[in-house]
Amino acid sequence: MNFPFYIAKRYTVSFSKSSAINIITGIASLGIIVGACALFVVLSVFSGLKDFSLSFSNDFDPDLKMTSILGKSFFISPEQEKEIRKISEIKAFSGIIEERVLFLYEGKEAVTYLKGIDSNYVNVNGAEKSLYTGQWLEPNSPQVVLGYGISTKLSLGALSFNNPLEVYVPKAGKGEITNAEQAFNKSVVLPVGVYAVSEELDDKYVFSDLKLAQELLQYKSNQVSGIEFKLNPEADQSAVADKLKAIFNNKVTLKTRAELNDSLYKMLNTEQTAIYLIFTLVIILTLFTLAGAIIMLIIDKKNNLSTLYNLGVEIKELRRIFLFQGSILTIVGGFIGMILGTVIVLLQQHYSLVMITPSMPYPVIFNIENILIVLATIFTLGIISSLIASSRVSKKLLE
């Protein structure tokens, strides 16, 4: 057996003659256990909150979204549609139109996005699952589904047929405008449902049939502002995007769900990094206690070390004794902390011990990535702390 490791193991499992050193070593070990457990639980909780936050946008954002790089709309030919269907990684796709329009209802107005969708949209996105009241719109009808925020702003509920809900879209063209009818295309629509997801999304969209949106914007039947795609779980998004660009002669751009929510992902990643750094700082402060315990043990074992040195053991070997001892304490403490953290997370997942609301448990996610992050952090900082403390063993000290 390696001589420094053997001595380090003996020092770790045996108690020092000084009760103060034993107490400090125990506190350091407990700090490592609690630090590892707390860091893992916090990362698991944040992973759950992150997944919960992104779930709101997942119902409205596809796996891939295609838009034109040359203008607000583009045409899709029957040949291009056939080529898209040949791509096996694509599970479903839907043509859409998005345009900012004006809605009027009983003297109240709201400017928001009209989103025209075809009958295949429900196979690409799960927006209909977010219905708060009413029903989802039927194809080839003047029906619309509003966000809860828009509904509140207009004081309009589902199936409100007493007064018309009017939608106005500016007409394309040139020349002098002499009256409002020349400036806008107008249509009367029927609100049949209200969806509720989040404050931002509830104020953003009014869903309508694709043909209604095309008529308002004076688009052709094969003219859309975008195509949304649902991919198979094992699909390579980058490879699918390249195939789609080739079909449309590189005149389109494609964005993934993460790219569509770039600011949200950046915010969540920044928050996760900040939380990780804060708890890492706490662990660093805890490991100062470990370094102090090792230094006190070096002083306590000074006579034994002098004897070993006089017998021919090199200084670097004596330093390795305490490096190994600190590493053993860190590794054992880290694994115990991980076991405790895993138990806490699994109990929350299965038994919902902590609740946000009476019907909603605090979200947590158990994943291997968080385990690796915690163990790597604890082991790295523990070894560095032990290395610094063991450097106190010197020829001057022993003489």
Tab-separated table of N, CA and C in Angstrom, residues 297-378:
chain	number	residue	atom	x	y	z
A	297	LEU	N	-3.717	19.611	12.782
A	297	LEU	CA	-3.268	18.231	12.887
A	297	LEU	C	-1.776	18.118	12.563
A	298	ILE	N	-1.294	18.912	11.609
A	298	ILE	CA	0.130	18.929	11.280
A	298	ILE	C	0.941	19.345	12.507
A	299	ILE	N	0.471	20.378	13.176
A	299	ILE	CA	1.169	20.846	14.381
A	299	ILE	C	1.100	19.777	15.475
A	300	ASP	N	-0.064	19.122	15.610
A	300	ASP	CA	-0.239	18.095	16.636
A	300	ASP	C	0.674	16.893	16.384
A	301	LYS	N	0.894	16.547	15.113
A	301	LYS	CA	1.709	15.385	14.756
A	301	LYS	C	3.154	15.771	14.423
A	302	LYS	N	3.563	16.930	14.857
A	302	LYS	CA	4.903	17.425	14.510
A	302	LYS	C	5.991	16.454	14.918
A	303	ASN	N	5.911	15.892	16.120
A	303	ASN	CA	6.943	14.972	16.591
A	303	ASN	C	6.988	13.709	15.749
A	304	ASN	N	5.818	13.182	15.411
A	304	ASN	CA	5.772	11.983	14.558
A	304	ASN	C	6.358	12.261	13.179
A	305	LEU	N	6.041	13.449	12.658
A	305	LEU	CA	6.563	13.808	11.340
A	305	LEU	C	8.078	13.978	11.379
A	306	SER	N	8.592	14.543	12.466
A	306	SER	CA	10.049	14.714	12.607
A	306	SER	C	10.736	13.361	12.632
A	307	THR	N	10.088	12.394	13.308
A	307	THR	CA	10.661	11.044	13.360
A	307	THR	C	10.710	10.425	11.970
A	308	LEU	N	9.610	10.543	11.241
A	308	LEU	CA	9.576	10.006	9.878
A	308	LEU	C	10.601	10.695	8.988
A	309	TYR	N	10.733	12.001	9.168
A	309	TYR	CA	11.702	12.750	8.359
A	309	TYR	C	13.122	12.287	8.644
A	310	ASN	N	13.432	12.060	9.914
A	310	ASN	CA	14.775	11.597	10.291
A	310	ASN	C	15.038	10.177	9.809
A	311	LEU	N	13.948	9.415	9.600
A	311	LEU	CA	14.109	8.051	9.083
A	311	LEU	C	14.271	8.030	7.562
A	312	GLY	N	14.176	9.205	6.935
A	312	GLY	CA	14.436	9.293	5.499
A	312	GLY	C	13.241	9.572	4.625
A	313	VAL	N	12.097	9.818	5.238
A	313	VAL	CA	10.900	10.147	4.434
A	313	VAL	C	11.035	11.585	3.941
A	314	GLU	N	10.814	11.789	2.634
A	314	GLU	CA	10.980	13.115	2.050
A	314	GLU	C	9.818	14.036	2.432
A	315	ILE	N	10.088	15.336	2.362
A	315	ILE	CA	9.076	16.335	2.701
A	315	ILE	C	7.835	16.179	1.821
A	316	LYS	N	8.053	15.934	0.539
A	316	LYS	CA	6.905	15.832	-0.375
A	316	LYS	C	6.020	14.633	-0.027
A	317	GLU	N	6.624	13.562	0.522
A	317	GLU	CA	5.846	12.415	0.945
A	317	GLU	C	5.025	12.745	2.197
A	318	LEU	N	5.639	13.501	3.110
A	318	LEU	CA	4.915	13.911	4.309
A	318	LEU	C	3.741	14.831	3.957
A	319	ARG	N	3.941	15.694	2.972
A	319	ARG	CA	2.848	16.567	2.529
A	319	ARG	C	1.711	15.762	1.919
A	320	ARG	N	2.059	14.695	1.222
A	320	ARG	CA	1.037	13.875	0.577
A	320	ARG	C	0.144	13.185	1.616
A	321	ILE	N	0.687	12.922	2.818
A	321	ILE	CA	-0.128	12.330	3.882
A	321	ILE	C	-1.357	13.188	4.153
A	322	PHE	N	-1.139	14.488	4.319
A	322	PHE	CA	-2.235	15.388	4.677
A	322	PHE	C	-3.076	15.776	3.460
A	323	LEU	N	-2.443	15.729	2.277
A	323	LEU	CA	-3.229	15.915	1.055
A	323	LEU	C	-4.225	14.769	0.904
A	324	PHE	N	-3.766	13.544	1.143
A	324	PHE	CA	-4.655	12.390	1.064
A	324	PHE	C	-5.729	12.438	2.151
A	325	GLN	N	-5.344	12.870	3.353
A	325	GLN	CA	-6.315	12.927	4.438
A	325	GLN	C	-7.444	13.916	4.122
A	326	GLY	N	-7.069	15.105	3.656
A	326	GLY	CA	-8.082	16.088	3.275
A	326	GLY	C	-8.947	15.587	2.127
A	327	SER	N	-8.332	14.880	1.170
A	327	SER	CA	-9.083	14.350	0.028
A	327	SER	C	-10.065	13.273	0.471
A	328	ILE	N	-9.634	12.411	1.424
A	328	ILE	CA	-10.526	11.368	1.935
A	328	ILE	C	-11.738	11.988	2.610
A	329	LEU	N	-11.491	12.980	3.477
A	329	LEU	CA	-12.601	13.659	4.158
A	329	LEU	C	-13.544	14.313	3.147
A	330	THR	N	-12.974	14.911	2.105
A	330	THR	CA	-13.794	15.586	1.095
A	330	THR	C	-14.621	14.582	0.303
A	331	ILE	N	-14.000	13.502	-0.144
A	331	ILE	CA	-14.699	12.507	-0.961
A	331	ILE	C	-15.804	11.822	-0.160
A	332	VAL	N	-15.472	11.389	1.060
A	332	VAL	CA	-16.480	10.720	1.885
A	332	VAL	C	-17.625	11.688	2.216
A	333	GLY	N	-17.275	12.917	2.625
A	333	GLY	CA	-18.305	13.913	2.928
A	333	GLY	C	-19.146	14.255	1.722
A	334	GLY	N	-18.499	14.364	0.558
A	334	GLY	CA	-19.230	14.680	-0.672
A	334	GLY	C	-20.237	13.601	-1.032
A	335	PHE	N	-19.829	12.321	-0.928
A	335	PHE	CA	-20.742	11.225	-1.263
A	335	PHE	C	-21.883	11.115	-0.262
A	336	ILE	N	-21.589	11.317	1.022
A	336	ILE	CA	-22.667	11.280	2.020
A	336	ILE	C	-23.665	12.409	1.758
A	337	GLY	N	-23.141	13.605	1.461
A	337	GLY	CA	-24.016	14.734	1.142
A	337	GLY	C	-24.866	14.473	-0.083
A	338	MET	N	-24.274	13.813	-1.095
A	338	MET	CA	-25.024	13.500	-2.308
A	338	MET	C	-26.137	12.503	-2.021
A	339	ILE	N	-25.849	11.521	-1.166
A	339	ILE	CA	-26.872	10.530	-0.817
A	339	ILE	C	-28.040	11.211	-0.101
A	340	LEU	N	-27.735	12.080	0.855
A	340	LEU	CA	-28.790	12.806	1.575
A	340	LEU	C	-29.584	13.698	0.614
A	341	GLY	N	-28.866	14.420	-0.266
A	341	GLY	CA	-29.541	15.285	-1.237
A	341	GLY	C	-30.439	14.502	-2.178
A	342	THR	N	-29.961	13.331	-2.630
A	342	THR	CA	-30.756	12.480	-3.520
A	342	THR	C	-32.032	12.010	-2.831
A	343	VAL	N	-31.912	11.618	-1.564
A	343	VAL	CA	-33.087	11.169	-0.805
A	343	VAL	C	-34.114	12.301	-0.694
A	344	ILE	N	-33.637	13.512	-0.391
A	344	ILE	CA	-34.545	14.660	-0.254
A	344	ILE	C	-35.261	14.953	-1.574
A	345	VAL	N	-34.512	14.948	-2.679
A	345	VAL	CA	-35.093	15.250	-3.993
A	345	VAL	C	-36.109	14.178	-4.406
A	346	LEU	N	-35.756	12.909	-4.211
A	346	LEU	CA	-36.669	11.826	-4.594
A	346	LEU	C	-37.930	11.831	-3.730
A	347	LEU	N	-37.783	12.147	-2.456
A	347	LEU	CA	-38.964	12.248	-1.589
A	347	LEU	C	-39.892	13.364	-2.057
A	348	GLN	N	-39.307	14.505	-2.468
A	348	GLN	CA	-40.124	15.616	-2.971
A	348	GLN	C	-40.816	15.233	-4.275
A	349	GLN	N	-40.108	14.512	-5.144
A	349	GLN	CA	-40.694	14.103	-6.419
A	349	GLN	C	-41.881	13.152	-6.223
A	350	HIS	N	-41.740	12.218	-5.291
A	350	HIS	CA	-42.752	11.173	-5.150
A	350	HIS	C	-43.842	11.505	-4.127
A	351	TYR	N	-43.508	12.310	-3.113
A	351	TYR	CA	-44.471	12.545	-2.048
A	351	TYR	C	-44.874	14.017	-1.883
A	352	SER	N	-44.259	14.931	-2.689
A	352	SER	CA	-44.652	16.354	-2.675
A	352	SER	C	-44.673	16.916	-1.255
A	353	LEU	N	-43.528	16.857	-0.594
A	353	LEU	CA	-43.441	17.297	0.798
A	353	LEU	C	-43.610	18.805	0.934
A	354	VAL	N	-43.103	19.563	-0.056
A	354	VAL	CA	-43.185	21.024	-0.018
A	354	VAL	C	-44.075	21.479	-1.172
A	355	MET	N	-45.069	22.325	-0.855
A	355	MET	CA	-46.045	22.758	-1.852
A	355	MET	C	-45.932	24.262	-2.092
A	356	ILE	N	-46.087	24.676	-3.352
A	356	ILE	CA	-46.172	26.095	-3.691
A	356	ILE	C	-47.583	26.599	-3.411
A	357	THR	N	-48.545	25.841	-3.898
A	357	THR	CA	-49.958	26.088	-3.621
A	357	THR	C	-50.551	24.780	-3.099
A	358	PRO	N	-51.769	24.803	-2.559
A	358	PRO	CA	-52.353	23.553	-2.059
A	358	PRO	C	-52.424	22.442	-3.090
A	359	SER	N	-52.436	22.781	-4.370
A	359	SER	CA	-52.547	21.764	-5.419
A	359	SER	C	-51.290	21.607	-6.260
A	360	MET	N	-50.238	22.370	-5.969
A	360	MET	CA	-49.040	22.361	-6.823
A	360	MET	C	-47.784	22.158	-5.990
A	361	PRO	N	-47.105	21.007	-6.142
A	361	PRO	CA	-45.867	20.767	-5.389
A	361	PRO	C	-44.706	21.573	-5.964
A	362	TYR	N	-43.706	21.834	-5.119
A	362	TYR	CA	-42.512	22.548	-5.573
A	362	TYR	C	-41.793	21.666	-6.582
A	363	PRO	N	-41.524	22.159	-7.788
A	363	PRO	CA	-40.934	21.291	-8.815
A	363	PRO	C	-39.449	21.028	-8.572
A	364	VAL	N	-39.052	19.770	-8.674
A	364	VAL	CA	-37.644	19.385	-8.603
A	364	VAL	C	-37.385	18.360	-9.700
A	365	ILE	N	-36.159	18.326	-10.196
A	365	ILE	CA	-35.771	17.347	-11.215
A	365	ILE	C	-34.469	16.689	-10.787
A	366	PHE	N	-34.469	15.369	-10.738
A	366	PHE	CA	-33.257	14.604	-10.431
A	366	PHE	C	-32.568	14.254	-11.742
A	367	ASN	N	-31.343	14.735	-11.923
A	367	ASN	CA	-30.597	14.374	-13.127
A	367	ASN	C	-29.115	14.188	-12.833
A	368	ILE	N	-28.469	13.443	-13.691
A	368	ILE	CA	-27.053	13.083	-13.512
A	368	ILE	C	-26.159	14.309	-13.630
A	369	GLU	N	-26.543	15.266	-14.469
A	369	GLU	CA	-25.719	16.461	-14.667
A	369	GLU	C	-25.482	17.196	-13.349
A	370	ASN	N	-26.517	17.349	-12.540
A	370	ASN	CA	-26.359	18.034	-11.255
A	370	ASN	C	-25.460	17.253	-10.304
A	371	ILE	N	-25.558	15.929	-10.348
A	371	ILE	CA	-24.674	15.098	-9.513
A	371	ILE	C	-23.221	15.333	-9.881
A	372	LEU	N	-22.935	15.326	-11.178
A	372	LEU	CA	-21.557	15.517	-11.635
A	372	LEU	C	-21.045	16.912	-11.283
A	373	ILE	N	-21.912	17.932	-11.402
A	373	ILE	CA	-21.515	19.304	-11.073
A	373	ILE	C	-21.145	19.412	-9.602
A	374	VAL	N	-21.980	18.837	-8.724
A	374	VAL	CA	-21.741	18.924	-7.282
A	374	VAL	C	-20.475	18.177	-6.896
A	375	LEU	N	-20.324	16.948	-7.382
A	375	LEU	CA	-19.141	16.153	-7.027
A	375	LEU	C	-17.861	16.810	-7.546
A	376	ALA	N	-17.904	17.321	-8.778
A	376	ALA	CA	-16.721	17.976	-9.338
A	376	ALA	C	-16.353	19.215	-8.527
A	377	THR	N	-17.366	19.985	-8.108
A	377	THR	CA	-17.124	21.194	-7.313
A	377	THR	C	-16.521	20.851	-5.951
A	378	ILE	N	-17.145	19.904	-5.249
A	378	ILE	CA	-16.685	19.519	-3.915
A	378	ILE	C	-15.280	18.930	-3.971
